[in-house]
Short mmCIF file of C-alpha atoms (C1' of nucleotides) in Angstrom, two decimals:
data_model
loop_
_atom_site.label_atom_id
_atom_site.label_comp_id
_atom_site.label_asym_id
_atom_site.label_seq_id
_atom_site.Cartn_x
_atom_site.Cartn_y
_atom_site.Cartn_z
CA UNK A 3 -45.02 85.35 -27.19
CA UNK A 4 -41.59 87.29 -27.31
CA UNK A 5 -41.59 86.25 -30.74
CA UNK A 6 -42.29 89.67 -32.15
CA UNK A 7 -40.12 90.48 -35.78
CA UNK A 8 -38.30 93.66 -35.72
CA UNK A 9 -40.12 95.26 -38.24
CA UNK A 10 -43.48 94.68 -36.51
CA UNK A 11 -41.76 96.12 -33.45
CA UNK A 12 -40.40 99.41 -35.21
CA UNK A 13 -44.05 99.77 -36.77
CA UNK A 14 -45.45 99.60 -33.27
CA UNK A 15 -43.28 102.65 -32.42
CA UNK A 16 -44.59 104.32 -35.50
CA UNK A 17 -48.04 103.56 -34.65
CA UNK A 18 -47.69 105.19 -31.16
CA UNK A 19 -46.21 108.23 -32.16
CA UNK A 20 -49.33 108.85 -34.82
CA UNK A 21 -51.49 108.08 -31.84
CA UNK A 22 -49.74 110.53 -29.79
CA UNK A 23 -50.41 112.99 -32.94
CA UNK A 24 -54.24 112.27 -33.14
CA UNK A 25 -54.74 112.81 -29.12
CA UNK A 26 -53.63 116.30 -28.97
CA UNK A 27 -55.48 116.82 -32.12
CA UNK A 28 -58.29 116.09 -29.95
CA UNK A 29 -59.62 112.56 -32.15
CA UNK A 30 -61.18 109.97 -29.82
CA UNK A 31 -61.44 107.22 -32.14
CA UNK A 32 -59.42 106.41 -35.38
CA UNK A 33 -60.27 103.29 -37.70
CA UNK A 34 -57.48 101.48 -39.41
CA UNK A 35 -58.35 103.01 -43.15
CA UNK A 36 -58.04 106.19 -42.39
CA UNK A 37 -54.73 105.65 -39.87
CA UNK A 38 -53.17 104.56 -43.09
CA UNK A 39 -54.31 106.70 -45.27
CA UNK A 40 -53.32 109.76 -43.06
CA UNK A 41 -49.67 108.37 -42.27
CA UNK A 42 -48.90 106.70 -45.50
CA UNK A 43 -49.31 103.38 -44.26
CA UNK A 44 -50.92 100.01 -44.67
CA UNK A 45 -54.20 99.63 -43.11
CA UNK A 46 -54.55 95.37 -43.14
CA UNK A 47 -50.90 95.23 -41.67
CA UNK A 48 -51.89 97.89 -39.10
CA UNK A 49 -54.78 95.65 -38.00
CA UNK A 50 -52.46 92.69 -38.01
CA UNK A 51 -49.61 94.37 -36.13
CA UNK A 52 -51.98 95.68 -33.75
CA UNK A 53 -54.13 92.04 -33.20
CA UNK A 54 -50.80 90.16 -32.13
CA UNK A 55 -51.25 91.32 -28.70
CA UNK A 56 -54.86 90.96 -28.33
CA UNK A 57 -58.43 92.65 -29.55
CA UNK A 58 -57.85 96.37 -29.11
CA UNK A 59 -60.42 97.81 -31.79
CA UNK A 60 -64.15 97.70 -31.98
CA UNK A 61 -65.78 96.49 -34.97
CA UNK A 62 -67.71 98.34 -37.05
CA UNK A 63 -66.23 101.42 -34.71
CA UNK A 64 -62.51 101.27 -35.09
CA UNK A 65 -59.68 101.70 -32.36
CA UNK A 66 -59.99 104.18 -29.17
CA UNK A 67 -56.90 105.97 -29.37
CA UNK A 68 -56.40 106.83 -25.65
CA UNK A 69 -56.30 103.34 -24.57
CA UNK A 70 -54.57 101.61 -27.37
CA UNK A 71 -52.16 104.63 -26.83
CA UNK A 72 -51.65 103.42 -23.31
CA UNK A 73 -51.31 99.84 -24.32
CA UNK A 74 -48.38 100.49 -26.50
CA UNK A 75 -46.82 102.41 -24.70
CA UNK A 76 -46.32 99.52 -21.64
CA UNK A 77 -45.57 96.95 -24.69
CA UNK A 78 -42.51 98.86 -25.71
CA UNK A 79 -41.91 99.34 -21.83
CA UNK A 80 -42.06 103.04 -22.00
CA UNK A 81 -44.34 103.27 -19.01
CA UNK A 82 -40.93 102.64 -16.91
CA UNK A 83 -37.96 105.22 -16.51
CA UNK A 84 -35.00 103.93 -18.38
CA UNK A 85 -31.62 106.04 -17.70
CA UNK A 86 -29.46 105.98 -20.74
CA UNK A 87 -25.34 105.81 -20.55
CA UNK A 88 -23.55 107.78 -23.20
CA UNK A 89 -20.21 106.78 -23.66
CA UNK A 90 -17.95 108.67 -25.68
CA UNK A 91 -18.41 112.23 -25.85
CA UNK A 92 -17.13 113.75 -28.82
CA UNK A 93 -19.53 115.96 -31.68
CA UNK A 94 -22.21 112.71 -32.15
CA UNK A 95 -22.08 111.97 -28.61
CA UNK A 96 -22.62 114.96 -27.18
CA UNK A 97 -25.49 115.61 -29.65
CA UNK A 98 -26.86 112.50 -28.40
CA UNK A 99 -26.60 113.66 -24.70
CA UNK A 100 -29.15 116.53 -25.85
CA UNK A 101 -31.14 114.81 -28.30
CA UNK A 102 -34.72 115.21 -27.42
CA UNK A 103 -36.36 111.36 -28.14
CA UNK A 104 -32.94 110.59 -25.90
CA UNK A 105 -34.92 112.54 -22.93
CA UNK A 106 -38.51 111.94 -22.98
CA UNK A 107 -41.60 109.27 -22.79
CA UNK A 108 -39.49 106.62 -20.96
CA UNK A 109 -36.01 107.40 -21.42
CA UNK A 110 -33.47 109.73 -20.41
CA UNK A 111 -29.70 110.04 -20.45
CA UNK A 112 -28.12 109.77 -17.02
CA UNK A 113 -24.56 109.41 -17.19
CA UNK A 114 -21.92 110.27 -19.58
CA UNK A 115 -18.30 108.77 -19.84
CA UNK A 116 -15.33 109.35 -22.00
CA UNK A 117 -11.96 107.62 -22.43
CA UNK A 118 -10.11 111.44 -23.37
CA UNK A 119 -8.67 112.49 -20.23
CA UNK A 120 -9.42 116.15 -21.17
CA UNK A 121 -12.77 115.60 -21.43
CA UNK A 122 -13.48 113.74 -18.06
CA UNK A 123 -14.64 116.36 -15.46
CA UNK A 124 -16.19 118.50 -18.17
CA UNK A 125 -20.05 119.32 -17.84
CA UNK A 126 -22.15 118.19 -20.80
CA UNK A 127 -25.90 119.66 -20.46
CA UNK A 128 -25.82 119.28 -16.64
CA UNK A 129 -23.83 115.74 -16.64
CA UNK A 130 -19.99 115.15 -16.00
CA UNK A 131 -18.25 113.36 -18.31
CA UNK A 132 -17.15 110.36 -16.00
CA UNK A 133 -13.53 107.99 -16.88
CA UNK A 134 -14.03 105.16 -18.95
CA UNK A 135 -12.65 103.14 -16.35
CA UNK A 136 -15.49 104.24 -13.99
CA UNK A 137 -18.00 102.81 -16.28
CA UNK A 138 -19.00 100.16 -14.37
CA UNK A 139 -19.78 102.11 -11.06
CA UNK A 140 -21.36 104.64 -13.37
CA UNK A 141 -23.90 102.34 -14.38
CA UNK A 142 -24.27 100.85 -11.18
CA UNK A 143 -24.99 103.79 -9.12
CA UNK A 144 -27.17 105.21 -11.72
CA UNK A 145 -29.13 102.42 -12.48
CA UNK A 146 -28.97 102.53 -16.29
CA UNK A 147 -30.25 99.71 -17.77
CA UNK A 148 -29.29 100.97 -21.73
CA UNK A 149 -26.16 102.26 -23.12
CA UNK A 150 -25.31 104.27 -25.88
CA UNK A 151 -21.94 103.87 -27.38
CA UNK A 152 -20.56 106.39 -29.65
CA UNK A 153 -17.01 105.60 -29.88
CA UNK A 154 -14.44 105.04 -33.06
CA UNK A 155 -14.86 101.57 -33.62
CA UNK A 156 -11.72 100.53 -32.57
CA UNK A 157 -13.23 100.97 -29.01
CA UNK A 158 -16.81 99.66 -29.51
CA UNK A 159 -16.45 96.46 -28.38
CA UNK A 160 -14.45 97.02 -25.48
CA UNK A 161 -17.02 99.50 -24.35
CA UNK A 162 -19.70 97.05 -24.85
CA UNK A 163 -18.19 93.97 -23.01
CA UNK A 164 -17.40 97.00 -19.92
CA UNK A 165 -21.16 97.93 -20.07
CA UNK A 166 -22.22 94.45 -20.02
CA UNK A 167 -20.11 93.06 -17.38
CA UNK A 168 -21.68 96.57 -15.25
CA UNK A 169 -25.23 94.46 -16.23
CA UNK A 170 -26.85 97.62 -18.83
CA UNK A 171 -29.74 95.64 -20.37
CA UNK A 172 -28.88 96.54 -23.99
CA UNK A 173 -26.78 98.58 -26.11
CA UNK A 174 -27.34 100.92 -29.42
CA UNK A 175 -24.13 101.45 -30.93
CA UNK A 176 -23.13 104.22 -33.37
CA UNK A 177 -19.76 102.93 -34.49
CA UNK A 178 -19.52 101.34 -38.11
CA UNK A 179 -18.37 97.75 -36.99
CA UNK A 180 -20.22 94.38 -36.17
CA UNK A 181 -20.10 94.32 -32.42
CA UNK A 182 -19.74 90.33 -30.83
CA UNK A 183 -22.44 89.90 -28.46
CA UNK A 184 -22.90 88.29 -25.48
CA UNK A 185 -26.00 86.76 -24.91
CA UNK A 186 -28.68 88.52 -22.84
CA UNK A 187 -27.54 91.66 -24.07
CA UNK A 188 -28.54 92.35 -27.19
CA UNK A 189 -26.62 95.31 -29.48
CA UNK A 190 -28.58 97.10 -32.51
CA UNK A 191 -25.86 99.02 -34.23
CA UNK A 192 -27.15 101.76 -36.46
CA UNK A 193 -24.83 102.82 -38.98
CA UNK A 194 -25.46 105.86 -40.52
CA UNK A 195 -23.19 106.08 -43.36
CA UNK A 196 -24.86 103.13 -45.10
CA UNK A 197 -28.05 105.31 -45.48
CA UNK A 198 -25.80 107.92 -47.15
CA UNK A 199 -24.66 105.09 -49.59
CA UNK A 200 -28.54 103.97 -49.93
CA UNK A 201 -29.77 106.86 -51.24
CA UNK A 202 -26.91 107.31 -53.69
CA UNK A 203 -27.32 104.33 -55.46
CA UNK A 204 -31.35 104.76 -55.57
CA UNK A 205 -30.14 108.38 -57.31
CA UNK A 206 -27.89 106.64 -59.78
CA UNK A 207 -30.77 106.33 -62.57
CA UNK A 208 -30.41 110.48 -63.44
CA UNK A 209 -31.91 110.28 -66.83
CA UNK A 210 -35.32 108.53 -66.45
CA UNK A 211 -38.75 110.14 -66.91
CA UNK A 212 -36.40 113.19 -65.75
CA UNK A 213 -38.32 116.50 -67.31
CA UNK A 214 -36.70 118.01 -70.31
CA UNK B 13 -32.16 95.14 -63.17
CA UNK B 14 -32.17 98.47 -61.27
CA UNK B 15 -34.95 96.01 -58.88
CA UNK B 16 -31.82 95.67 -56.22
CA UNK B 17 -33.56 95.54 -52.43
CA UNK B 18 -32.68 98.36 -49.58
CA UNK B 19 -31.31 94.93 -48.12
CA UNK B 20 -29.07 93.82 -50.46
CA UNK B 21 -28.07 97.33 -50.47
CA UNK B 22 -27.08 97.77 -47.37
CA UNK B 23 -25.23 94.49 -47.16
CA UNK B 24 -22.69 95.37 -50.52
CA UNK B 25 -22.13 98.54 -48.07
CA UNK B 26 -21.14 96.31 -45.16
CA UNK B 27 -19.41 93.81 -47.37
CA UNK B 28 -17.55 96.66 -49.25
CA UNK B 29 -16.09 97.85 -45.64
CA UNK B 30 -15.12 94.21 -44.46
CA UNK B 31 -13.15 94.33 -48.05
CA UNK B 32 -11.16 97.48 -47.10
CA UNK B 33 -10.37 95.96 -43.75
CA UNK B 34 -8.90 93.30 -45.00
CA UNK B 35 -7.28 95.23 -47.78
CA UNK B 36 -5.54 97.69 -44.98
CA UNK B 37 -4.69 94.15 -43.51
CA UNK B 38 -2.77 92.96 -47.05
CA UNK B 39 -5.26 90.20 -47.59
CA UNK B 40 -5.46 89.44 -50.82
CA UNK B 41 -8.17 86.78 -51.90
CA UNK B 42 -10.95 85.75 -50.18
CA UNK B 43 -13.45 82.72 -49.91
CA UNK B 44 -17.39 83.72 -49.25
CA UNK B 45 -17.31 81.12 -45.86
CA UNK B 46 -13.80 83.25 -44.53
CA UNK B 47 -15.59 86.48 -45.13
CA UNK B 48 -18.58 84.84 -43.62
CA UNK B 49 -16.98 83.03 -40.21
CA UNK B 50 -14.92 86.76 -39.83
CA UNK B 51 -17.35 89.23 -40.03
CA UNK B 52 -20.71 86.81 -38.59
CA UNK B 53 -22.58 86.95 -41.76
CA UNK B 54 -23.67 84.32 -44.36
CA UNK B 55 -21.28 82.81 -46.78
CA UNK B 56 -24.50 81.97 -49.21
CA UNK B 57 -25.90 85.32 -49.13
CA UNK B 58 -22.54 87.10 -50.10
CA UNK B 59 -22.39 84.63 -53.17
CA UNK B 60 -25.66 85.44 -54.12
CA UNK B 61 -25.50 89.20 -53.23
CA UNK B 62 -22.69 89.72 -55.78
CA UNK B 63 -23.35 87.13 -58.60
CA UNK B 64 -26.29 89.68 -59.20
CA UNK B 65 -23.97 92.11 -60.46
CA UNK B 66 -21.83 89.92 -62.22
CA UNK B 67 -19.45 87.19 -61.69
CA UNK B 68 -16.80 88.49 -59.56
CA UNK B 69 -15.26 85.51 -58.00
CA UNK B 70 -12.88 82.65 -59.32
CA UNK B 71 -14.27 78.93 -58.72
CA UNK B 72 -12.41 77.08 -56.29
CA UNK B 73 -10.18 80.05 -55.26
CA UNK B 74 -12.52 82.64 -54.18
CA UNK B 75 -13.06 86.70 -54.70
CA UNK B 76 -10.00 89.16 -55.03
CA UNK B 77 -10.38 92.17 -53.06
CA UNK B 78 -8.50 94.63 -55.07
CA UNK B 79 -10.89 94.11 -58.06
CA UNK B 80 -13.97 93.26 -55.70
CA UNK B 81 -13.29 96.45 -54.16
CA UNK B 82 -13.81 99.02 -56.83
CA UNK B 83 -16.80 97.37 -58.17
CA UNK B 84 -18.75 97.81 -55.15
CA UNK B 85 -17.26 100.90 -54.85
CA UNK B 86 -18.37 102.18 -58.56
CA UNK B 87 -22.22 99.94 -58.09
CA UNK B 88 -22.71 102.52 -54.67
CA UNK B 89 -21.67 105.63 -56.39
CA UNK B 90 -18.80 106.02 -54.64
CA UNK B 91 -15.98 106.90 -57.54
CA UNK B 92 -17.64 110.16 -57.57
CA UNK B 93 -17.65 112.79 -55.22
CA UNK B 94 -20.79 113.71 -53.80
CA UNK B 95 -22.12 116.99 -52.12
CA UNK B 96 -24.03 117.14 -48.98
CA UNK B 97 -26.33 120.09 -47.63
CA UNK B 98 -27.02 119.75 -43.91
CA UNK B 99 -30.61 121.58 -43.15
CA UNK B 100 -30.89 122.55 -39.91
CA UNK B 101 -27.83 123.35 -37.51
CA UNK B 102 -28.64 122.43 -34.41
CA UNK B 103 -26.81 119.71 -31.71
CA UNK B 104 -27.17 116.76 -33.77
CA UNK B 105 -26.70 118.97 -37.02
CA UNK B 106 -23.45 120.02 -36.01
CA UNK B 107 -22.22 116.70 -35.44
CA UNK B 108 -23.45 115.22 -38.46
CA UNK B 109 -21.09 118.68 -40.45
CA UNK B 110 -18.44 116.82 -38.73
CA UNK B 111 -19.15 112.94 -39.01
CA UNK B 112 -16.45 111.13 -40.01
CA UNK B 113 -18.85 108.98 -42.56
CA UNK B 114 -20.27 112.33 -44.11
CA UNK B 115 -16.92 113.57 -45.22
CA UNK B 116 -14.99 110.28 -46.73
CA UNK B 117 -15.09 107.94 -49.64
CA UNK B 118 -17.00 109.94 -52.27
CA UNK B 119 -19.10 112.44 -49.24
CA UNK B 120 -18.82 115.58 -48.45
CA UNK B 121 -20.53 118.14 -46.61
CA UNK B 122 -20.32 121.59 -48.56
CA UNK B 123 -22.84 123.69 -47.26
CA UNK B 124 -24.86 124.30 -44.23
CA UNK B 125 -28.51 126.09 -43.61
CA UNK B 126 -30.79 126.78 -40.66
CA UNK B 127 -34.03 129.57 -40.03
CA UNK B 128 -32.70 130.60 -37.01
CA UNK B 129 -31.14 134.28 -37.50
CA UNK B 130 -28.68 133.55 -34.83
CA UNK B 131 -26.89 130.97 -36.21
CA UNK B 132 -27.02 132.28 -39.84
CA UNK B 133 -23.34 133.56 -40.21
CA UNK B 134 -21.72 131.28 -37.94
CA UNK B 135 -18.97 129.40 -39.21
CA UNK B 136 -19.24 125.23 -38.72
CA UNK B 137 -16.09 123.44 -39.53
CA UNK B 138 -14.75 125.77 -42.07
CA UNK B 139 -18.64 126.16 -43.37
CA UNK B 140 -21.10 129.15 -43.21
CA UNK B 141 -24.31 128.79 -42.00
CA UNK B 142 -26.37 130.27 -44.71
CA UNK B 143 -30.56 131.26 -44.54
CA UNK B 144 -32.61 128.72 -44.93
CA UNK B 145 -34.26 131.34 -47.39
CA UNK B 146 -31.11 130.71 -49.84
CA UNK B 147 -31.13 126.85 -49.80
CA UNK B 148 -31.71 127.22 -53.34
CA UNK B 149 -29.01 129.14 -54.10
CA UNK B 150 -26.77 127.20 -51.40
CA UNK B 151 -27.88 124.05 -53.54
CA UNK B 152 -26.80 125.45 -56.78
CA UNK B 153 -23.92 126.98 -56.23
CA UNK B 154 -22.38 124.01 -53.94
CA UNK B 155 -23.75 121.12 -56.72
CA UNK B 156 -24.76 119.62 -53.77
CA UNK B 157 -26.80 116.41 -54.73
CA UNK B 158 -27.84 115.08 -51.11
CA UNK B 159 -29.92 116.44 -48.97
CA UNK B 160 -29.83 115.97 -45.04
CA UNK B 161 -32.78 117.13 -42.75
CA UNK B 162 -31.59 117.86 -38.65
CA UNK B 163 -34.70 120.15 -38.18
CA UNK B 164 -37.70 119.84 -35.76
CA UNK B 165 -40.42 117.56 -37.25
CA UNK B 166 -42.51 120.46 -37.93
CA UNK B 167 -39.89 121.93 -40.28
CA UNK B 168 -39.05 118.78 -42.50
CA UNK B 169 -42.06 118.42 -45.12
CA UNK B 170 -40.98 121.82 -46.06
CA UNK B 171 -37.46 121.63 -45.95
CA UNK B 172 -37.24 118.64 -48.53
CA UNK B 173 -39.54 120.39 -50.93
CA UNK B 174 -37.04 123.54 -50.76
CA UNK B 175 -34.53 120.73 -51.33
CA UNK B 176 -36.43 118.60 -54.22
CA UNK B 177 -37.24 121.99 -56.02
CA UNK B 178 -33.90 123.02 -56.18
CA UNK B 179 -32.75 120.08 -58.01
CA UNK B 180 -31.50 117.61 -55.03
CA UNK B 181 -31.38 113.87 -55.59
CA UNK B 182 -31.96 112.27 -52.44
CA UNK B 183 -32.83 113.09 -49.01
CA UNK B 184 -31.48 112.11 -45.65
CA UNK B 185 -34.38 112.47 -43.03
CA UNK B 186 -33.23 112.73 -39.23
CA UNK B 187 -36.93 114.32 -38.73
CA UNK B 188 -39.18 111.32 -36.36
CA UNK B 189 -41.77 112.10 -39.43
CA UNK B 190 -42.99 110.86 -42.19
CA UNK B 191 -41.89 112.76 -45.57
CA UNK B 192 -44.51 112.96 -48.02
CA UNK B 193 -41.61 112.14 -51.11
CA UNK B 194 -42.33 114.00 -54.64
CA UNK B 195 -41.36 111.76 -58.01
CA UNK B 196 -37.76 111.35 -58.78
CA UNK B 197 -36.44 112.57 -54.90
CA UNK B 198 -36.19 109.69 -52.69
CA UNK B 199 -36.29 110.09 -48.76
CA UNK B 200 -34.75 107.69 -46.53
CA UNK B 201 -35.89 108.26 -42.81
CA UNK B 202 -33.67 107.78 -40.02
CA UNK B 203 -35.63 107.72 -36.04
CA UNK B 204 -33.17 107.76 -33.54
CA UNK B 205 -35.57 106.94 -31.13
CA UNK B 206 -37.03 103.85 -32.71
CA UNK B 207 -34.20 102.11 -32.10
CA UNK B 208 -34.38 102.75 -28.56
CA UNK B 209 -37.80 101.61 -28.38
CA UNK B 210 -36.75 98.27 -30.02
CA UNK B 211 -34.12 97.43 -27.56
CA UNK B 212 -36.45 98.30 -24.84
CA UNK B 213 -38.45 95.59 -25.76
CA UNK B 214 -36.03 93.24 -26.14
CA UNK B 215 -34.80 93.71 -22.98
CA UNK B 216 -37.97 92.75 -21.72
CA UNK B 217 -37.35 89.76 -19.65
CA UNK B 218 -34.88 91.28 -16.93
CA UNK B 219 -34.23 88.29 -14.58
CA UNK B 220 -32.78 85.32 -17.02
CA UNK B 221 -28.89 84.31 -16.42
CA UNK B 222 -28.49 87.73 -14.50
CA UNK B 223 -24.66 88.16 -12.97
CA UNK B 224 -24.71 87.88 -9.16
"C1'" DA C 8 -10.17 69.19 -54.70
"C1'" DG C 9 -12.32 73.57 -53.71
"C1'" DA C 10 -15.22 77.50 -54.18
"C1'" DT C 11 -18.38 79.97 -57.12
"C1'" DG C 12 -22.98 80.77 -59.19
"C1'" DT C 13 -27.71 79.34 -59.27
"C1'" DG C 14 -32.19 76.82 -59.40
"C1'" DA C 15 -35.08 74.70 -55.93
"C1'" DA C 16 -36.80 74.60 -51.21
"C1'" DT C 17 -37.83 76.85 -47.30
"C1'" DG C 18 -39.08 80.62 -44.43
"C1'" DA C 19 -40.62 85.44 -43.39
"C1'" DG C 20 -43.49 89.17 -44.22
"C1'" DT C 21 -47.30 91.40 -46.57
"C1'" DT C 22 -51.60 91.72 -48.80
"C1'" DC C 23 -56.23 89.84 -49.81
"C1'" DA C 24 -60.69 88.75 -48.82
"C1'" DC C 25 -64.14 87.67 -45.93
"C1'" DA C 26 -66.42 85.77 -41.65
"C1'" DG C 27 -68.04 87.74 -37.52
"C1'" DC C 28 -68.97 91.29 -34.23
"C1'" DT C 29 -71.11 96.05 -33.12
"C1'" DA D 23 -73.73 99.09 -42.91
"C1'" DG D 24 -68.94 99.38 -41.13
"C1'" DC D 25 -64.66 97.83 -39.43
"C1'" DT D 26 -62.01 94.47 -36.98
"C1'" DG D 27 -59.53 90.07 -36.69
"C1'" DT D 28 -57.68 86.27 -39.28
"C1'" DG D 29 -56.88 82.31 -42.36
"C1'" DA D 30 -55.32 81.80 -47.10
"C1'" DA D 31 -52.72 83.57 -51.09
"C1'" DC D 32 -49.02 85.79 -52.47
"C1'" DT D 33 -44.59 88.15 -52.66
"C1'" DC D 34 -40.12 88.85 -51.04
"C1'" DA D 35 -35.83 87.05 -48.83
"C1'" DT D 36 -32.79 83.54 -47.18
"C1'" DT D 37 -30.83 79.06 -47.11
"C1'" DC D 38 -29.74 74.57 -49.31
"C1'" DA D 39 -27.61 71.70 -52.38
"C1'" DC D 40 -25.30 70.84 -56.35
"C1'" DA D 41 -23.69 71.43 -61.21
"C1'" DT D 42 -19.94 74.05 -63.02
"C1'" DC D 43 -15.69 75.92 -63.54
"C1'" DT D 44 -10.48 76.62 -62.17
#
DNA sequence: AGATGTGAATGAGTTCACAGCT
DNA sequence: AGCTGTGAACTCATTCACATCT
């Protein structure tokens, strides 16, 4: 049953954060036609997504959002604290340390490290930046169980073969290079230059039903 | 033949990087498996990837970079320079002004906007921060032809219309929302979080091959 | 010989359509 | 009647295997 595709697992997250819209809206009760319909989505694959993991809806009714709220929310494990470990501090980094989904429902940063000896010591909303070289007692002694690396990519995959050998859980990394991973601790590297390149070649058709 | 998928898309990205690696490296030729083995992705999917655009290799020897190069580089719009407005100038906006992958290879941030009077005025990286009230103008004047939302969620919908109305091709959405997109002005959203909640899940099963 | 380009085969993911419950 | 849950149909994507070219 850990069989569950990315993309299914992403919607999930989607799903929950509609929910989480609808409750302090006040709506008890939400069927799958109009869930789509209000979030631009697709109401069969919503009911499919959803069904993997057991019967949550009534028929004929539709799905109770306060406990199908709570149900996601343990399947994507957000019903347990996770502390976060930033390393490298620089502009992304530090937004990172500040971000707001980086320090809510489930997760929150709780250690920061840096390999630039100017910036070790320095406070970084309430955290001090910590040595590279103290990464593993970092993680131990907070208890992170994720870490966040946003590091050139010459570094990455030192800094993710330090975090894993301190036994973090998983890693998102921010630097634009494939990271080799070791197994039972999987890396999602989100590149964010390739969206940049993504939408500029779905703009490359300029002339094309374009008004006069 | 303008049917290419977001997949495919992103993979000529990551292909065209591994290309100017090797380049920097004075590789000259390559063979789909070598490119495969190096960078841990699949030999027949590269083949097939670029034979859609042409046929770009040389049977029994293998693909060129030089030549490969540019023609993924031209295909992703990246010959010409390209304009970026950053909406919204907060932590993560700030370090997006000064990403290294927004201002390299054919991006460029040129201009900078938020509502809040206290920042209006302030300089970012050699950049004004101008009213969100003058995006328009800011659009205009800067040619800028992408878009990128850093605002609160509440703020997006209307930020990209400011944006699609004052002639904008594409939008960058860092906003965990969904953009209702008008004809002709593609949104691509980015959740930070989501990816979070994915590796949460698959870190799911904590005690398997733990270090002592 | 050696590697590309490509149809055919397989696999993944989505949508359809309806049986079955409320 | 209304809406879920789900097998079947379909579409999209990846992998195989080989004919084709250098």
């Amino acid at each position: 049953m850990s069989g569950v595709s990315p993309l299914t697992l992403n919607r999930l997250s989607l799903y929950l954060r509609c929910l989480q819209e609808l409750g302090a809206e006040g709506v008890a009760r939400i069927s799958s036609t109009e869930l789509a319909e209000r979030f631009g989505l697709s109401a069969s694959q919503i009911r499919k997504d959803l069904a993997q993991f057991g019967e949550f809806g009534i028929r004929g009714v539709g799905y109770e959002i306060v406990p199908l709220r709570s149900r996601l929310r343990s399947l994507l494990g957000l019903d347990r604290e996770r502390g976060l470990v930033i390393v490298g501090v620089g502009s992304l980094g530090t937004a990172l340390v500040r971000f707001p989904g980086f320090n809510r429902d489930g997760y929150r940063v709780v250690g920061l490290a840096d390999s630039d000896p100017r910036l070790v010591g320095r406070m970084v909303d309430g955290k001090t930046v910590e040595p590279v070289a103290a990464l593993g007692a970092l993680v131990r002694r907070t208890g992170a169980t994720l870490g966040v690396l946003a590091v050139p990519s010459a570094a990455a995959q030192g800094a993710y073969e330090t975090l894993a050998a301190a036994g973090i859980g998983a890693v998102l990394n921010f630097a634009p290079t494939q990271i080799r991973a070791l197994p039972g601790v999987p890396v999602k590297t989100v590149d964010l230059r390739i969206h940049l390149e993504e939408l500029g070649f779905l703009m490359e058709r300029p002339r094309e039903g374009g008004r006069s």
